[in-house]
Amino acid sequence: MKKRLLSFWEIWNMSFGFLGIQFGYALQGGFMSRIFQTLGASEDDIPLLWIAAPLTGLIVQPIIGYLSDRTWHPKLGRRKPYFLIGAILSSLALFFAPHSSALWMAAGFLWVIDACINISMEPFRALVADKLHESQRSYGFVVQTLIIGIGTWIASNLPWAVNKLGISNVAPAGVVPPSVRIAFAIGAFVFILSILYTIFTTEEYPPEDMEAFLKEKKEKKSNFIKDITANVGNMPKTMKKLGLIQFFSWFAFFTMWSLAMPALTEHIYQAPKPNIKEFAQLDTSGAVVFTGTGEEKQVVFSNTEKEREYTVQDEAYNTAADEVGSAMGIYGLSSMAFALLLTFYSARFKLNRKYTHLVSLIIGGAGFIGMYFASDFSSLAFCFVLIGIAWGSILSMPYAMLSSSIDPNKMGMFMGLFNMFIVIPQIVAALGGVNFVYKLLGDETINAMIVAGISLILAGLSNLLITNKKAIAYSIDQA
């Protein structure tokens, strides 16, 4: 079927659901480590607490991609049923996550959030490839990135903004501050609304031969494992090369999401999260003594002076955490500006995806390394501006290159499998990889940001392996 060229607003509508998806990811990436620390996690524990998220993606995305390739609903279409299911479940998990009263609960909610976001996200990637003419692929993925940038910036600033509106950013020891809870509730609301907007404004193309589609679906109903295994073994060479780029890219960003909060509050603001065990009464096993349960639970401090000392340090940490979260949101803003620039360019000219991605990743790597030398909000914000350029490229260029290199009839399947190259590096990092590597440079957590920078530079240089001309650049003249 000959696909017509879509207008900017048609591409905007079909991508708008990513606003909600990115609200979920930005709140998760910016503030789950803050929740973990509030509930008593040490800095070294944090990466492992994050492991559920990439493990979930490794399992969920190929399954959803496979199923959505074989789905057709008369009203919702192929990909939209998965948007809707994922949005409902993600919104519920986002709302309840900051109300966790124990570490295991928070880690469990992170698992649910990530699983459900994955249910929504993978079909969105496939939808762009489904609906857009080959010549508009770069344009389409860049528009997605523009919306993702908007979502990242707004969501990352929510706890700070809510606090400025008068909602407290402090709470009793072991309790997540009200400003963070309100921010997550807003994120849940935006998530479901933005997905519904795409569902109501976007139509999907039906299978060209519905009878053949239904017949194939019936015949292949029980061949999931066999099909997945076969397609893993038959990955295009370009997809494998992109996998190496993705490994280094996502190792870097997982390091940021899991450790930037403790690293930057300590290194730049000299306001680390105070260890409650140094201030509270402990039982015979060394555990903190509490009174009450749930939201009424309160720490029993050693004495009034210790309680006052903890309160001062914790307030300093929460103020620093708000500023770090706000600075982190700037990478969403700069990725949005970068995506806007790419949108204007790719709408008119052939874009060299390979070198765009190479340069962008190296710039982002410099941003991570620059955090070591940052001394205040302004210098930290500049680092995140550079990181945003890499983020804008990561969310568009690999997918544009991939979609030009694979069978369009297996778009959902391969987009799901491609997620392996996103989650495997995160699993490696979570299982101790990031802690091991950064401690080779010293015990200070800020060294993790230097490791992230080196990893992103390696990702950039790995683009030199891409040689497929169709993946590197595609224009309307080739159609």
Short mmCIF file of C-alpha atoms in Angstrom, two decimals:
data_model
loop_
_atom_site.label_atom_id
_atom_site.label_comp_id
_atom_site.label_asym_id
_atom_site.label_seq_id
_atom_site.Cartn_x
_atom_site.Cartn_y
_atom_site.Cartn_z
CA MET A 1 0.00 0.00 0.00
CA LYS A 2 1.33 3.44 -0.99
CA LYS A 3 1.47 5.58 2.16
CA ARG A 4 0.63 9.25 1.80
CA LEU A 5 2.84 11.91 3.37
CA LEU A 6 1.36 13.11 6.66
CA SER A 7 1.17 16.69 7.89
CA PHE A 8 3.00 17.90 10.98
CA TRP A 9 -0.21 17.91 13.04
CA GLU A 10 -1.13 14.37 12.01
CA ILE A 11 2.32 13.20 13.15
CA TRP A 12 1.96 15.32 16.31
CA ASN A 13 -1.41 13.72 17.16
CA MET A 14 -0.15 10.17 16.67
CA SER A 15 2.89 10.93 18.87
CA PHE A 16 1.14 12.95 21.58
CA GLY A 17 0.69 9.95 23.88
CA PHE A 18 4.43 10.03 24.42
CA LEU A 19 3.88 13.13 26.58
CA GLY A 20 2.24 10.91 29.20
CA ILE A 21 4.73 8.09 28.74
CA GLN A 22 7.56 10.54 29.36
CA PHE A 23 5.82 11.99 32.41
CA GLY A 24 5.97 8.47 33.79
CA TYR A 25 9.60 7.93 32.82
CA ALA A 26 10.77 11.35 34.04
CA LEU A 27 9.11 10.99 37.44
CA GLN A 28 10.45 7.46 37.71
CA GLY A 29 13.96 8.41 36.55
CA GLY A 30 14.19 11.64 38.52
CA PHE A 31 12.57 10.74 41.81
CA MET A 32 12.39 6.98 42.46
CA SER A 33 15.93 7.07 43.86
CA ARG A 34 14.79 9.90 46.14
CA ILE A 35 11.92 7.70 47.31
CA PHE A 36 14.32 4.78 47.84
CA GLN A 37 16.66 6.97 49.91
CA THR A 38 13.73 8.31 51.92
CA LEU A 39 12.78 4.73 52.76
CA GLY A 40 16.30 3.91 53.93
CA ALA A 41 18.25 2.69 50.88
CA SER A 42 21.99 3.35 50.76
CA GLU A 43 23.65 4.71 47.62
CA ASP A 44 25.14 1.30 46.80
CA ASP A 45 21.71 -0.35 47.13
CA ILE A 46 20.00 1.96 44.63
CA PRO A 47 21.14 0.43 41.29
CA LEU A 48 20.01 -3.03 42.40
CA LEU A 49 16.61 -1.68 43.47
CA TRP A 50 16.22 -0.48 39.88
CA ILE A 51 16.80 -3.91 38.34
CA ALA A 52 13.10 -4.74 38.03
CA ALA A 53 12.66 -1.99 35.45
CA PRO A 54 15.05 -3.29 32.75
CA LEU A 55 14.19 -6.93 33.47
CA THR A 56 10.57 -6.08 32.83
CA GLY A 57 11.39 -4.40 29.52
CA LEU A 58 13.43 -7.39 28.41
CA ILE A 59 10.38 -9.62 28.78
CA VAL A 60 7.46 -7.31 28.03
CA GLN A 61 8.50 -5.41 24.90
CA PRO A 62 9.16 -8.39 22.57
CA ILE A 63 5.88 -9.97 23.70
CA ILE A 64 3.89 -6.78 23.13
CA GLY A 65 5.60 -6.20 19.78
CA TYR A 66 4.81 -9.75 18.67
CA LEU A 67 1.18 -9.54 19.80
CA SER A 68 0.55 -6.09 18.32
CA ASP A 69 1.84 -7.26 14.91
CA ARG A 70 -0.92 -9.89 15.04
CA THR A 71 -3.72 -7.74 16.48
CA TRP A 72 -6.54 -5.99 14.68
CA HIS A 73 -9.48 -4.53 16.57
CA PRO A 74 -12.32 -3.09 14.42
CA LYS A 75 -12.46 0.16 16.46
CA LEU A 76 -9.06 0.50 18.15
CA GLY A 77 -6.84 -0.97 15.44
CA ARG A 78 -3.47 -2.71 15.89
CA ARG A 79 -1.36 -0.71 18.35
CA LYS A 80 -3.95 1.37 20.23
CA PRO A 81 -5.38 -1.43 22.39
CA TYR A 82 -1.95 -1.74 24.00
CA PHE A 83 -1.64 2.02 24.49
CA LEU A 84 -4.88 2.00 26.44
CA ILE A 85 -4.14 -1.00 28.67
CA GLY A 86 -0.65 0.28 29.49
CA ALA A 87 -1.91 3.79 30.25
CA ILE A 88 -4.57 2.66 32.71
CA LEU A 89 -2.20 0.41 34.65
CA SER A 90 0.71 2.89 34.56
CA SER A 91 -1.46 5.72 35.87
CA LEU A 92 -2.61 3.65 38.84
CA ALA A 93 0.95 2.60 39.70
CA LEU A 94 2.27 6.16 39.40
CA PHE A 95 -0.39 7.42 41.77
CA PHE A 96 0.36 4.88 44.50
CA ALA A 97 4.19 4.60 44.21
CA PRO A 98 5.09 7.60 46.46
CA HIS A 99 2.73 6.28 49.15
CA SER A 100 5.02 3.28 49.72
CA SER A 101 5.86 2.68 53.36
CA ALA A 102 8.71 0.19 52.79
CA LEU A 103 11.52 -0.30 50.29
CA TRP A 104 10.07 -3.53 48.93
CA MET A 105 6.81 -1.73 48.17
CA ALA A 106 8.58 1.08 46.30
CA ALA A 107 10.67 -1.42 44.32
CA GLY A 108 7.49 -3.33 43.50
CA PHE A 109 5.75 -0.19 42.25
CA LEU A 110 8.78 0.62 40.10
CA TRP A 111 8.43 -2.83 38.54
CA VAL A 112 4.73 -2.27 37.83
CA ILE A 113 5.28 1.26 36.47
CA ASP A 114 8.00 0.13 34.10
CA ALA A 115 6.11 -2.95 32.93
CA CYS A 116 3.01 -0.93 32.11
CA ILE A 117 4.90 1.93 30.47
CA ASN A 118 6.56 -0.67 28.26
CA ILE A 119 3.13 -1.98 27.25
CA SER A 120 2.29 1.52 25.98
CA MET A 121 5.68 2.57 24.64
CA GLU A 122 6.70 -0.23 22.27
CA PRO A 123 3.55 0.02 20.10
CA PHE A 124 4.11 3.79 19.82
CA ARG A 125 7.49 3.18 18.18
CA ALA A 126 5.88 0.69 15.81
CA LEU A 127 2.97 3.06 15.04
CA VAL A 128 5.34 5.69 13.61
CA ALA A 129 6.88 3.12 11.30
CA ASP A 130 3.42 1.73 10.40
CA LYS A 131 1.92 5.04 9.34
CA LEU A 132 4.79 7.03 7.91
CA HIS A 133 6.28 6.86 4.45
CA GLU A 134 9.94 5.83 4.53
CA SER A 135 11.01 9.37 3.72
CA GLN A 136 9.22 10.71 6.84
CA ARG A 137 10.65 8.24 9.36
CA SER A 138 13.38 10.54 10.68
CA TYR A 139 10.84 13.37 10.83
CA GLY A 140 8.32 11.22 12.71
CA PHE A 141 10.76 9.96 15.33
CA VAL A 142 12.09 13.49 15.83
CA VAL A 143 8.54 14.80 16.45
CA GLN A 144 8.17 12.04 19.05
CA THR A 145 11.39 13.25 20.62
CA LEU A 146 10.07 16.82 20.68
CA ILE A 147 7.05 15.69 22.69
CA ILE A 148 9.23 13.53 24.94
CA GLY A 149 11.40 16.58 25.66
CA ILE A 150 8.38 18.62 26.68
CA GLY A 151 7.23 15.82 28.99
CA THR A 152 10.68 15.36 30.54
CA TRP A 153 11.09 19.04 31.35
CA ILE A 154 7.62 19.56 32.84
CA ALA A 155 7.56 16.32 34.85
CA SER A 156 11.09 16.82 36.23
CA ASN A 157 10.08 20.23 37.55
CA LEU A 158 6.80 19.11 39.10
CA PRO A 159 8.00 18.52 42.70
CA TRP A 160 9.81 21.90 42.66
CA ALA A 161 6.77 23.67 41.17
CA VAL A 162 4.35 22.03 43.59
CA ASN A 163 6.55 23.10 46.48
CA LYS A 164 6.57 26.69 45.19
CA LEU A 165 2.77 26.56 45.23
CA GLY A 166 2.88 25.90 48.97
CA ILE A 167 2.98 22.10 49.24
CA SER A 168 5.73 21.01 51.66
CA ASN A 169 8.81 19.20 50.35
CA VAL A 170 9.66 17.79 53.77
CA ALA A 171 8.05 15.00 55.78
CA PRO A 172 8.77 12.86 58.84
CA ALA A 173 11.68 10.44 58.53
CA GLY A 174 10.81 7.50 56.30
CA VAL A 175 7.87 9.28 54.65
CA VAL A 176 7.86 10.66 51.08
CA PRO A 177 7.24 14.44 51.03
CA PRO A 178 3.76 15.67 49.98
CA SER A 179 5.20 17.62 47.01
CA VAL A 180 6.52 14.39 45.49
CA ARG A 181 3.20 12.61 46.04
CA ILE A 182 1.26 15.41 44.34
CA ALA A 183 3.73 15.41 41.43
CA PHE A 184 3.23 11.68 40.85
CA ALA A 185 -0.57 12.11 41.00
CA ILE A 186 -0.38 14.85 38.33
CA GLY A 187 1.83 12.56 36.24
CA ALA A 188 -0.74 9.77 36.45
CA PHE A 189 -3.50 12.11 35.27
CA VAL A 190 -1.44 13.45 32.33
CA PHE A 191 -0.45 9.91 31.31
CA ILE A 192 -3.98 8.66 30.76
CA LEU A 193 -5.22 11.89 29.12
CA SER A 194 -2.40 12.09 26.58
CA ILE A 195 -2.82 8.44 25.56
CA LEU A 196 -6.55 8.98 25.10
CA TYR A 197 -5.82 12.02 22.91
CA THR A 198 -3.77 9.89 20.50
CA ILE A 199 -6.37 7.12 20.51
CA PHE A 200 -9.17 9.52 19.56
CA THR A 201 -7.22 11.54 16.96
CA THR A 202 -5.32 8.80 15.10
CA GLU A 203 -6.52 6.12 12.72
CA GLU A 204 -4.42 3.06 11.90
CA TYR A 205 -4.06 1.38 8.53
CA PRO A 206 -5.83 -2.03 8.45
CA PRO A 207 -4.01 -5.06 7.01
CA GLU A 208 -4.01 -4.90 3.21
CA ASP A 209 -5.45 -8.43 2.97
CA MET A 210 -7.61 -8.96 6.05
CA GLU A 211 -8.45 -12.55 5.15
CA ALA A 212 -4.79 -13.50 4.75
CA PHE A 213 -3.94 -11.62 7.96
CA LEU A 214 -6.53 -13.52 9.99
CA LYS A 215 -5.46 -16.82 8.46
CA GLU A 216 -1.77 -16.21 9.27
CA LYS A 217 -2.69 -15.09 12.79
CA LYS A 218 -4.61 -18.31 13.38
CA GLU A 219 -1.85 -20.51 11.96
CA LYS A 220 0.89 -18.84 13.99
CA LYS A 221 -1.04 -18.57 17.23
CA SER A 222 1.17 -21.00 19.15
CA ASN A 223 4.55 -20.17 17.55
CA PHE A 224 5.60 -17.26 19.77
CA ILE A 225 8.78 -18.77 21.23
CA LYS A 226 9.79 -20.21 17.86
CA ASP A 227 9.23 -16.89 16.06
CA ILE A 228 11.09 -14.87 18.70
CA THR A 229 14.06 -17.26 18.61
CA ALA A 230 14.15 -17.27 14.82
CA ASN A 231 14.08 -13.48 14.59
CA VAL A 232 16.80 -13.08 17.23
CA GLY A 233 19.00 -15.35 15.13
CA ASN A 234 18.16 -13.47 11.93
CA MET A 235 18.69 -9.91 13.12
CA PRO A 236 19.93 -7.63 10.33
CA LYS A 237 23.61 -6.64 10.64
CA THR A 238 22.68 -2.99 11.05
CA MET A 239 20.44 -3.86 14.01
CA LYS A 240 23.33 -5.66 15.72
CA LYS A 241 25.65 -2.69 15.20
CA LEU A 242 23.00 -0.35 16.55
CA GLY A 243 22.81 -2.69 19.53
CA LEU A 244 26.40 -1.84 20.51
CA ILE A 245 25.61 1.87 20.30
CA GLN A 246 22.51 1.35 22.42
CA PHE A 247 24.46 -0.65 25.03
CA PHE A 248 26.84 2.19 25.83
CA SER A 249 24.08 4.83 25.51
CA TRP A 250 21.66 3.21 27.93
CA PHE A 251 24.38 2.18 30.41
CA ALA A 252 25.13 5.90 30.66
CA PHE A 253 21.52 7.00 31.14
CA PHE A 254 20.70 4.24 33.63
CA THR A 255 23.68 5.46 35.65
CA MET A 256 22.22 8.96 35.59
CA TRP A 257 18.70 7.91 36.55
CA SER A 258 19.80 5.72 39.43
CA LEU A 259 22.73 7.71 40.86
CA ALA A 260 22.53 11.35 39.74
CA MET A 261 20.32 12.32 42.68
CA PRO A 262 22.62 11.03 45.45
CA ALA A 263 25.76 12.02 43.51
CA LEU A 264 24.75 15.62 42.79
CA THR A 265 23.06 16.46 46.09
CA GLU A 266 26.28 15.41 47.80
CA HIS A 267 28.91 16.70 45.35
CA ILE A 268 27.45 20.08 44.35
CA TYR A 269 25.17 20.98 47.27
CA GLN A 270 27.04 19.17 50.09
CA ALA A 271 23.64 17.93 51.25
CA PRO A 272 23.60 14.12 51.19
CA LYS A 273 20.59 12.24 52.48
CA PRO A 274 21.23 11.80 56.24
CA ASN A 275 21.49 8.20 57.44
CA ILE A 276 18.60 7.79 59.86
CA LYS A 277 20.50 5.12 61.82
CA GLU A 278 22.92 7.78 63.03
CA PHE A 279 20.07 9.68 64.72
CA ALA A 280 17.44 7.10 65.75
CA GLN A 281 17.06 4.47 68.43
CA LEU A 282 17.97 0.99 67.18
CA ASP A 283 16.66 -2.38 68.32
CA THR A 284 18.85 -5.37 69.17
CA SER A 285 19.15 -6.31 65.47
CA GLY A 286 20.34 -2.82 64.52
CA ALA A 287 17.05 -1.80 62.87
CA VAL A 288 15.48 1.64 63.38
CA VAL A 289 12.71 1.74 66.00
CA PHE A 290 9.36 3.14 64.81
CA THR A 291 6.03 3.97 66.39
CA GLY A 292 2.75 3.70 64.47
CA THR A 293 2.19 2.17 61.03
CA GLY A 294 1.68 3.31 57.44
CA GLU A 295 1.56 7.08 57.00
CA GLU A 296 1.40 7.46 60.79
CA LYS A 297 4.74 5.67 61.20
CA GLN A 298 7.35 7.79 62.98
CA VAL A 299 11.00 7.28 63.87
CA VAL A 300 11.95 7.15 67.53
CA PHE A 301 14.98 9.44 67.78
CA SER A 302 17.79 9.02 70.30
CA ASN A 303 17.08 12.44 71.78
CA THR A 304 15.68 15.85 70.91
CA GLU A 305 19.05 17.16 69.73
CA LYS A 306 19.46 14.25 67.30
CA GLU A 307 15.95 14.81 65.96
CA ARG A 308 16.68 18.50 65.38
CA GLU A 309 19.98 17.69 63.69
CA TYR A 310 18.32 15.13 61.40
CA THR A 311 15.53 17.55 60.48
CA VAL A 312 17.99 20.27 59.44
CA GLN A 313 20.05 17.88 57.30
CA ASP A 314 16.97 16.28 55.76
CA GLU A 315 15.49 19.65 54.86
CA ALA A 316 18.77 20.60 53.17
CA TYR A 317 18.70 17.32 51.23
CA ASN A 318 15.10 17.82 50.08
CA THR A 319 15.83 21.37 48.92
CA ALA A 320 18.91 20.13 47.04
CA ALA A 321 16.92 17.23 45.58
CA ASP A 322 14.31 19.65 44.23
CA GLU A 323 17.07 21.68 42.55
CA VAL A 324 18.73 18.56 41.11
CA GLY A 325 15.36 17.40 39.78
CA SER A 326 14.76 20.82 38.24
CA ALA A 327 18.22 20.83 36.65
CA MET A 328 17.66 17.30 35.37
CA GLY A 329 14.50 18.48 33.65
CA ILE A 330 16.63 20.79 31.52
CA TYR A 331 17.90 17.82 29.53
CA GLY A 332 14.29 17.35 28.44
CA LEU A 333 14.09 21.00 27.45
CA SER A 334 17.31 20.92 25.42
CA SER A 335 16.34 17.62 23.81
CA MET A 336 13.09 19.32 22.81
CA ALA A 337 14.97 22.25 21.25
CA PHE A 338 17.34 19.87 19.48
CA ALA A 339 14.41 17.78 18.22
CA LEU A 340 12.71 20.95 16.96
CA LEU A 341 15.84 21.82 15.03
CA LEU A 342 16.00 18.32 13.56
CA THR A 343 12.27 18.49 12.75
CA PHE A 344 12.71 21.59 10.59
CA TYR A 345 15.80 20.17 8.92
CA SER A 346 14.55 16.61 8.27
CA ALA A 347 11.25 17.92 6.87
CA ARG A 348 13.17 19.56 4.02
CA PHE A 349 16.51 17.85 3.63
CA LYS A 350 18.14 14.46 3.80
CA LEU A 351 19.52 13.94 7.33
CA ASN A 352 22.72 11.98 7.89
CA ARG A 353 21.55 9.96 10.86
CA LYS A 354 24.93 8.32 11.51
CA TYR A 355 26.97 11.48 12.02
CA THR A 356 24.12 13.33 13.73
CA HIS A 357 24.00 10.56 16.32
CA LEU A 358 27.80 10.34 16.63
CA VAL A 359 28.29 14.03 17.38
CA SER A 360 25.24 14.23 19.65
CA LEU A 361 26.39 11.37 21.87
CA ILE A 362 29.89 12.79 22.26
CA ILE A 363 28.41 16.17 23.27
CA GLY A 364 26.26 14.38 25.87
CA GLY A 365 29.30 12.52 27.19
CA ALA A 366 31.05 15.85 27.73
CA GLY A 367 27.99 16.97 29.72
CA PHE A 368 28.25 14.02 32.10
CA ILE A 369 31.97 14.52 32.67
CA GLY A 370 31.35 18.24 33.23
CA MET A 371 29.22 17.42 36.30
CA TYR A 372 32.41 16.66 38.20
CA PHE A 373 33.47 20.29 37.74
CA ALA A 374 30.02 21.88 38.26
CA SER A 375 29.70 24.05 41.38
CA ASP A 376 26.19 25.50 41.29
CA PHE A 377 22.80 25.24 39.60
CA SER A 378 23.85 27.20 36.50
CA SER A 379 26.87 25.04 35.70
CA LEU A 380 24.89 21.88 36.43
CA ALA A 381 22.09 23.08 34.16
CA PHE A 382 24.59 23.60 31.33
CA CYS A 383 25.76 19.99 31.74
CA PHE A 384 22.17 18.83 31.36
CA VAL A 385 21.74 20.99 28.25
CA LEU A 386 24.56 18.98 26.64
CA ILE A 387 23.07 15.70 27.87
CA GLY A 388 19.73 16.69 26.36
CA ILE A 389 21.29 16.86 22.90
CA ALA A 390 22.38 13.23 23.28
CA TRP A 391 18.97 12.26 24.66
CA GLY A 392 17.17 13.87 21.74
CA SER A 393 19.30 11.86 19.34
CA ILE A 394 18.95 8.59 21.29
CA LEU A 395 15.18 8.81 21.10
CA SER A 396 15.08 9.30 17.35
CA MET A 397 18.16 8.39 15.29
CA PRO A 398 18.54 4.68 16.28
CA TYR A 399 14.85 4.03 15.59
CA ALA A 400 14.97 5.85 12.27
CA MET A 401 18.04 3.82 11.25
CA LEU A 402 16.47 0.58 12.46
CA SER A 403 13.11 1.11 10.74
CA SER A 404 14.91 1.50 7.41
CA SER A 405 16.72 -1.80 7.88
CA ILE A 406 14.01 -4.33 8.80
CA ASP A 407 10.98 -6.10 7.33
CA PRO A 408 7.97 -3.75 7.72
CA ASN A 409 5.70 -6.76 8.32
CA LYS A 410 7.70 -7.51 11.47
CA MET A 411 8.03 -3.93 12.68
CA GLY A 412 6.49 -4.53 16.10
CA MET A 413 8.52 -7.70 16.63
CA PHE A 414 11.85 -6.11 15.76
CA MET A 415 11.09 -2.91 17.68
CA GLY A 416 10.40 -5.13 20.70
CA LEU A 417 13.57 -7.16 20.19
CA PHE A 418 15.55 -3.96 19.75
CA ASN A 419 14.60 -3.18 23.33
CA MET A 420 17.02 -5.93 24.41
CA PHE A 421 19.82 -3.53 23.58
CA ILE A 422 18.24 -1.00 25.92
CA VAL A 423 17.56 -3.24 28.90
CA ILE A 424 20.63 -5.51 28.89
CA PRO A 425 23.04 -2.64 29.67
CA GLN A 426 20.71 -1.49 32.43
CA ILE A 427 20.66 -4.99 33.90
CA VAL A 428 24.46 -5.13 33.75
CA ALA A 429 24.62 -1.74 35.51
CA ALA A 430 22.03 -2.71 38.13
CA LEU A 431 23.74 -6.01 39.01
CA GLY A 432 26.83 -4.15 40.16
CA GLY A 433 28.41 -3.06 36.89
CA VAL A 434 28.05 0.66 37.55
CA ASN A 435 29.17 0.38 41.20
CA PHE A 436 32.22 -1.67 40.22
CA VAL A 437 33.33 0.62 37.39
CA TYR A 438 32.85 3.97 39.13
CA LYS A 439 34.66 2.78 42.27
CA LEU A 440 37.73 2.14 40.15
CA LEU A 441 37.95 5.96 40.10
CA GLY A 442 37.21 6.41 43.82
CA ASP A 443 34.41 5.98 46.36
CA GLU A 444 32.66 9.30 45.65
CA THR A 445 29.34 8.73 43.88
CA ILE A 446 30.05 11.62 41.48
CA ASN A 447 32.53 9.30 39.73
CA ALA A 448 29.50 7.43 38.37
CA MET A 449 28.75 10.48 36.22
CA ILE A 450 32.27 10.36 34.76
CA VAL A 451 31.70 6.70 33.90
CA ALA A 452 28.41 7.69 32.23
CA GLY A 453 30.26 10.29 30.16
CA ILE A 454 32.92 7.85 28.98
CA SER A 455 30.23 5.31 28.10
CA LEU A 456 28.32 7.86 26.02
CA ILE A 457 31.47 8.87 24.13
CA LEU A 458 32.10 5.18 23.32
CA ALA A 459 28.51 4.98 22.07
CA GLY A 460 29.14 7.93 19.78
CA LEU A 461 32.29 6.44 18.29
CA SER A 462 30.49 3.12 17.72
CA ASN A 463 28.39 4.85 15.05
CA LEU A 464 31.40 4.52 12.75
CA LEU A 465 30.42 0.85 12.41
CA ILE A 466 27.16 1.73 10.59
CA THR A 467 27.64 1.33 6.82
CA ASN A 468 24.11 0.64 5.49
CA LYS A 469 23.39 3.66 3.26
CA LYS A 470 19.63 3.35 3.57
CA ALA A 471 19.90 3.40 7.37
CA ILE A 472 22.32 6.32 7.35
CA ALA A 473 20.11 8.62 5.28
CA TYR A 474 16.80 8.34 3.45
CA SER A 475 15.02 11.11 1.57
CA ILE A 476 11.92 11.53 -0.56
CA ASP A 477 14.16 11.31 -3.63
CA GLN A 478 14.77 7.62 -2.91
CA ALA A 479 11.10 6.73 -2.73
#
